[in-house]
CSV table of C-alpha atoms in Angstrom, one decimal:
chain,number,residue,atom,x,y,z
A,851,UNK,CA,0.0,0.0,0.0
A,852,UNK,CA,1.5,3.1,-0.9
A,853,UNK,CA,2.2,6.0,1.9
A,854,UNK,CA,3.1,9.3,1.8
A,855,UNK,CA,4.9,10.8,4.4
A,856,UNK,CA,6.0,14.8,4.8
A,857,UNK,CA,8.6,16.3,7.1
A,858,UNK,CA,8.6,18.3,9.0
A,859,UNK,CA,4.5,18.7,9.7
A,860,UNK,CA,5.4,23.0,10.6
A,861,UNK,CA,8.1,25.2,10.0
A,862,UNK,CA,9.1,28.3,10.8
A,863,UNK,CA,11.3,30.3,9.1
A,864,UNK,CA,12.4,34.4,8.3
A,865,UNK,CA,11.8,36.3,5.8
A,866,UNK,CA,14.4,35.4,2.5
A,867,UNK,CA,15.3,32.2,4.2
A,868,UNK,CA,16.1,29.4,1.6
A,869,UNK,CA,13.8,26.5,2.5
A,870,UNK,CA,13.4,22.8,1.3
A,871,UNK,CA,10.0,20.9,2.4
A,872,UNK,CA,10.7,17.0,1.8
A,873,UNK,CA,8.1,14.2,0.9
A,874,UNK,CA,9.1,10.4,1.0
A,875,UNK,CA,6.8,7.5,-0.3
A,876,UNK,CA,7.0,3.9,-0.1
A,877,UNK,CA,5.9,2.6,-3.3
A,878,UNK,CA,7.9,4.0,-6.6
A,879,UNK,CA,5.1,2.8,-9.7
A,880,UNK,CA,3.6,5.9,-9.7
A,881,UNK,CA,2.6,8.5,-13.0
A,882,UNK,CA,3.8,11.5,-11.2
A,883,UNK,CA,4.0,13.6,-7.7
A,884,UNK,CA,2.5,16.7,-7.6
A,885,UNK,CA,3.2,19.5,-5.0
A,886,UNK,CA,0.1,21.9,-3.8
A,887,UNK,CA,-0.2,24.7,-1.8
A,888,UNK,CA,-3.5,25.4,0.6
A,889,UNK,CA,-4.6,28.7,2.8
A,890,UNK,CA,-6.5,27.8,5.8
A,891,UNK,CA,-10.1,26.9,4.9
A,892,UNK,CA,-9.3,26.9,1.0
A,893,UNK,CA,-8.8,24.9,-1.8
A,894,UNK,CA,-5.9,23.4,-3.3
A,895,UNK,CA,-3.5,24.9,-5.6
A,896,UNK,CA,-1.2,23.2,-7.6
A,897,UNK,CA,2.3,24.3,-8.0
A,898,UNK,CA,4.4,21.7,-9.5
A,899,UNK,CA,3.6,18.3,-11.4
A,900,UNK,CA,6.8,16.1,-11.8
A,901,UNK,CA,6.2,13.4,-14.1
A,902,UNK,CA,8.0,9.9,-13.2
A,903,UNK,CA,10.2,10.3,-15.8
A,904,UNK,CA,11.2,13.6,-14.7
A,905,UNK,CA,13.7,14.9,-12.2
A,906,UNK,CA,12.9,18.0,-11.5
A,907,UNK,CA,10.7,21.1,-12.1
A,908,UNK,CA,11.1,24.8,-11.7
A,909,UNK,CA,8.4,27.4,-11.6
A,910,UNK,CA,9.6,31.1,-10.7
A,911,UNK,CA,11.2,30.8,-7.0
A,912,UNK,CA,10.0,27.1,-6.7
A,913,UNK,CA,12.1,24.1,-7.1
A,914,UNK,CA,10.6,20.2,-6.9
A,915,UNK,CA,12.8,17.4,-7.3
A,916,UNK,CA,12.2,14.1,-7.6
A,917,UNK,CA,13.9,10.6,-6.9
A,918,UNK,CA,12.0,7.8,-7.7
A,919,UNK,CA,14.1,4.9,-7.1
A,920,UNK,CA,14.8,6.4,-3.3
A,921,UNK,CA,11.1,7.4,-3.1
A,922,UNK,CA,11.8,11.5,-2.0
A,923,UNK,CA,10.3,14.5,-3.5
A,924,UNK,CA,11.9,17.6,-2.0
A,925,UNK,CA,10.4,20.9,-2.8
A,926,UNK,CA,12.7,23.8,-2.6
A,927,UNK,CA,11.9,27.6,-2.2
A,928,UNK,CA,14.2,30.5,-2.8
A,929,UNK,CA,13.9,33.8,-0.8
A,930,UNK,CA,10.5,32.9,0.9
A,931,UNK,CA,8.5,35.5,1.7
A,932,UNK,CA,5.3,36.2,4.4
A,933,UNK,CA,2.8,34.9,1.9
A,934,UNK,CA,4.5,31.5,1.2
A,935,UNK,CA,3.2,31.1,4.7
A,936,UNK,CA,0.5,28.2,3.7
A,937,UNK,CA,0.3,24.4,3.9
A,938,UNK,CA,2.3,22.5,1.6
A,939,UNK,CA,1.0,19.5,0.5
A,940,UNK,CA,2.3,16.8,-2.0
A,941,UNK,CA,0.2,14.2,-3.8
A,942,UNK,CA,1.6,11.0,-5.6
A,943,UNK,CA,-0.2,9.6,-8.3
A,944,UNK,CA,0.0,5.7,-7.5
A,945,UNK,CA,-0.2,3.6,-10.7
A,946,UNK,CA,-2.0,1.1,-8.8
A,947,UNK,CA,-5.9,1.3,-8.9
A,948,UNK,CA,-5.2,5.4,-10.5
A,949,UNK,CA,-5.6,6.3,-7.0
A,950,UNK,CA,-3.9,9.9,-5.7
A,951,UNK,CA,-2.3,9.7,-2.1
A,952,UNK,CA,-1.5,12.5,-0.2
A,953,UNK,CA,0.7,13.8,2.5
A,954,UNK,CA,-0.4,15.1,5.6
A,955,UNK,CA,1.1,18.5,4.7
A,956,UNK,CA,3.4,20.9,5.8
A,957,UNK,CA,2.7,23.8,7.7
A,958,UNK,CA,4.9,26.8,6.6
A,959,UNK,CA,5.1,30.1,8.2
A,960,UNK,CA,7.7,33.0,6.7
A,961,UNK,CA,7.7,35.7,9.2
A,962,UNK,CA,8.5,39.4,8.5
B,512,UNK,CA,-11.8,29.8,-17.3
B,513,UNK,CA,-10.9,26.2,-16.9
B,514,UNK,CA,-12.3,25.3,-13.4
B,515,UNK,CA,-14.0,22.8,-11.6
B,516,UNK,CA,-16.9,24.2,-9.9
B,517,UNK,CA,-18.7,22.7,-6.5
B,518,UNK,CA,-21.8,24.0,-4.6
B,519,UNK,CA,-22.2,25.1,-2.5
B,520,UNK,CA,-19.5,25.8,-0.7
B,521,UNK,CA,-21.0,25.7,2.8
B,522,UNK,CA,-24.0,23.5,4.0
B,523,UNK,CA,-25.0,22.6,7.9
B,524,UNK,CA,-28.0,20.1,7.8
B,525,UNK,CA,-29.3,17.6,10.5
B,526,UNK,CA,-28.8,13.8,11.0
B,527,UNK,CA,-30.5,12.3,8.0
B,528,UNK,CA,-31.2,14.6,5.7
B,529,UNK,CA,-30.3,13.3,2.5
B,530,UNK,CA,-28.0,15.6,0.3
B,531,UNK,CA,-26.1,16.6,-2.9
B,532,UNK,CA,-22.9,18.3,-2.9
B,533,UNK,CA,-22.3,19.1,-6.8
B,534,UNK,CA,-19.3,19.0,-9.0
B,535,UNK,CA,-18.4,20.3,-12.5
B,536,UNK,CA,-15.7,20.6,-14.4
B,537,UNK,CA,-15.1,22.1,-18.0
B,538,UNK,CA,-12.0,20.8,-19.4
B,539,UNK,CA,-13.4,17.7,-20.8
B,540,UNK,CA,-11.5,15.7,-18.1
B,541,UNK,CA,-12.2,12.2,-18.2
B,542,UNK,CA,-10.8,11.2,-14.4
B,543,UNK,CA,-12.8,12.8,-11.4
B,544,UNK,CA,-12.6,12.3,-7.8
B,545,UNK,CA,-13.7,13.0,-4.5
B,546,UNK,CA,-12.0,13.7,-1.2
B,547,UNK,CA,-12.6,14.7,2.6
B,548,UNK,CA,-10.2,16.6,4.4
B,549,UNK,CA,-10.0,16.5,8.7
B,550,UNK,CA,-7.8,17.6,10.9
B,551,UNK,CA,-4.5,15.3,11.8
B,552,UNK,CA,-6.2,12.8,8.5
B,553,UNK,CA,-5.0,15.0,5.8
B,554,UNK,CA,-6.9,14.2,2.1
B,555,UNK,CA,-8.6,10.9,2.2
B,556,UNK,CA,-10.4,10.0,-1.4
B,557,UNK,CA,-13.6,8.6,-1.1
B,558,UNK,CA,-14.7,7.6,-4.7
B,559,UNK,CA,-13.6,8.2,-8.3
B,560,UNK,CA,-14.6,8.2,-11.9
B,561,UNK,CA,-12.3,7.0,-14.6
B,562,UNK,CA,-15.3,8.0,-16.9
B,563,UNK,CA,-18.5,8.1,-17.5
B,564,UNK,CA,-20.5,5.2,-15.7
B,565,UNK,CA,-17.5,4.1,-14.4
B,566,UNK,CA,-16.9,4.5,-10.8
B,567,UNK,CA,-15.2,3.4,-8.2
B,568,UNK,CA,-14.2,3.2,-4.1
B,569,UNK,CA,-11.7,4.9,-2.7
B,570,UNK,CA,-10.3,4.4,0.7
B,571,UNK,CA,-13.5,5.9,3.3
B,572,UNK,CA,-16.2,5.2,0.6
B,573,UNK,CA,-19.1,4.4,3.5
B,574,UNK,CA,-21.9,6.5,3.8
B,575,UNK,CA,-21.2,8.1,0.5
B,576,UNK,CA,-23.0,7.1,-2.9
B,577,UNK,CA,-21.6,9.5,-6.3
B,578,UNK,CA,-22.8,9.1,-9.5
B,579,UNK,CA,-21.7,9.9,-13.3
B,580,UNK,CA,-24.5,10.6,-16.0
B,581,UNK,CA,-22.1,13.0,-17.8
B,582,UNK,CA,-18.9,13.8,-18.3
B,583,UNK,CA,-18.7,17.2,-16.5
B,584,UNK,CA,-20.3,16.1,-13.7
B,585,UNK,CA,-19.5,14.2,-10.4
B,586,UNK,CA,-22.1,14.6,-7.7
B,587,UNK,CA,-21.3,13.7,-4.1
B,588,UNK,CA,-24.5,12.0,-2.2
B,589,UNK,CA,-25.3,11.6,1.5
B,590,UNK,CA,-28.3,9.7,2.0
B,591,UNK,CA,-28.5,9.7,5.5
B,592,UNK,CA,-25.6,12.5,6.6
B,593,UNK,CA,-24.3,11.0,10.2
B,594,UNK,CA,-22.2,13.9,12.7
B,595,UNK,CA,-18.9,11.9,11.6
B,596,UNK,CA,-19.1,13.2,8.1
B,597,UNK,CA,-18.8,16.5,9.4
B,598,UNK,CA,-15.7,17.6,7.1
B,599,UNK,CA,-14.3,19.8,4.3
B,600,UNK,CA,-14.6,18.2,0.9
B,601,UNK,CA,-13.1,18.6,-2.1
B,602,UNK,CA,-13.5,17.4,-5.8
B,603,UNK,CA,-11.3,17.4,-8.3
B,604,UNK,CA,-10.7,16.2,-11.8
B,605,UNK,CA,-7.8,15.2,-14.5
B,606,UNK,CA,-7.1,14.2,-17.9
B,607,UNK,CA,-7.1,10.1,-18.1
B,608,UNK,CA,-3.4,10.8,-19.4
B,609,UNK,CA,-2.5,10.8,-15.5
B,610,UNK,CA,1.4,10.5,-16.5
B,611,UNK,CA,1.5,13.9,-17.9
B,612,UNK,CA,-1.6,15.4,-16.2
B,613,UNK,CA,-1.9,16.3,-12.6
B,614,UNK,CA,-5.2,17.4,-10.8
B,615,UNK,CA,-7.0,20.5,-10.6
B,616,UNK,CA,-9.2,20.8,-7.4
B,617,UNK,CA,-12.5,23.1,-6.5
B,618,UNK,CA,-12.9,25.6,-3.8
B,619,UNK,CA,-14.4,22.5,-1.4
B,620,UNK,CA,-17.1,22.1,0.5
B,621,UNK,CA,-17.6,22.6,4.1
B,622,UNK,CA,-20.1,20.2,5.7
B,623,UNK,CA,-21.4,20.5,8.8
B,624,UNK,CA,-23.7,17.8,10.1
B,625,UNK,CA,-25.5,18.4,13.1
């Protein structure tokens, strides 16, 4: 059964701090991993899509990487600033049954 | 604007009341889905469409019931809403392609079930 697992769950960090959320799942036969963002109460909004026979992805001040063969996604972001502050969520696309798994998230706040 | 579309966005109702939470999407995805989201469970799905009249459980499918006459749209059913399904839900849809498509998600739903 495939997991998805994101560390750490909050972080804390200044203002134009270099920061690198990670995501780890157990089960590599997936069609991609995709990396969301989510405001309290809100829906989600997806930032990067990293197809499995992709390494990596860049969009603007946002960096996702992924190694399928050690199961890890890390998600990198340059300069973060006080409205990166959000939940960051990642979502693996399992080829198994088309399901979508996600991570429980990780809390980010960038403080002025 | 390419969106998918759920109503209505927040709905308190009483122990078993049936109800419909709609979804529609218009980028002629094929692959739509449903999830709940609670605190410290994170996004659980609870059914999904590869297409049209083809549906399927997901991982917390009880209680719930969903449907797909058309394409565009994915209606979420409650026939008898119980306190426990008290969450924030959330569809979402995707191109079959799922190698080289990723999901696009609506605004959610915030059930309250008294």
């Amino acid at each position: 059964k495939q997991e998805v697992t994101q560390i750490p769950a909050a972080l804390s960090v200044p203002e134009g701090e270099n920061l690198v959320l990670n995501c780890s799942f157990t089960d590599s036969a997936i069609y991609n991993l995709q990396w969301f963002r989510q405001d309290p109460g809100k829906g989600l909004t997806s930032l990067l899509l990293i197809q499995s026979s992709q390494r990596e992805q860049t969009s603007g001040r946002l960096n996702a990487s992924l190694d399928k063969s050690s199961g890890r996604s890390t998600l990198y972001i340059a300069a973060s600033q006080p409205g990166d502050s959000a939940t960051y969520l990642c979502a693996v696309a399992h080829t198994g049954g088309f399901k979508t798994i996600f991570g429980a998230g990780t809390r980010l706040f960038v403080k002025a | 604007e390419a969106q998918v579309t759920q109503n209505p966005r927040y709905l308190i109702t009483v122990t078993g009341k049936k109800l419909t939470v709609t979804c529609s999407q218009n980028m002629n995805h094929e692959y739509m889905s449903w999830y709940r989201q609670d605190p410290g469970l994170g996004l659980r799905q609870i059914y999904y469409s590869m297409n049209v009249e083809v549906t399927d459980k997901g991982d917390v499918p009880e209680g719930y019931k969903v449907s797909r006459k058309e394409k565009r749209n994915f209606p979420l059913i409650l026939e008898s809403p119980s306190p426990n399904q008290t969450s924030l839900y959330f569809c979402a849809s995707s191109r079959s392609d799922r190698a080289n498509y990723g999901y696009t998600f609506g605004s959610g739903t915030r059930l309250t079930v008294v």
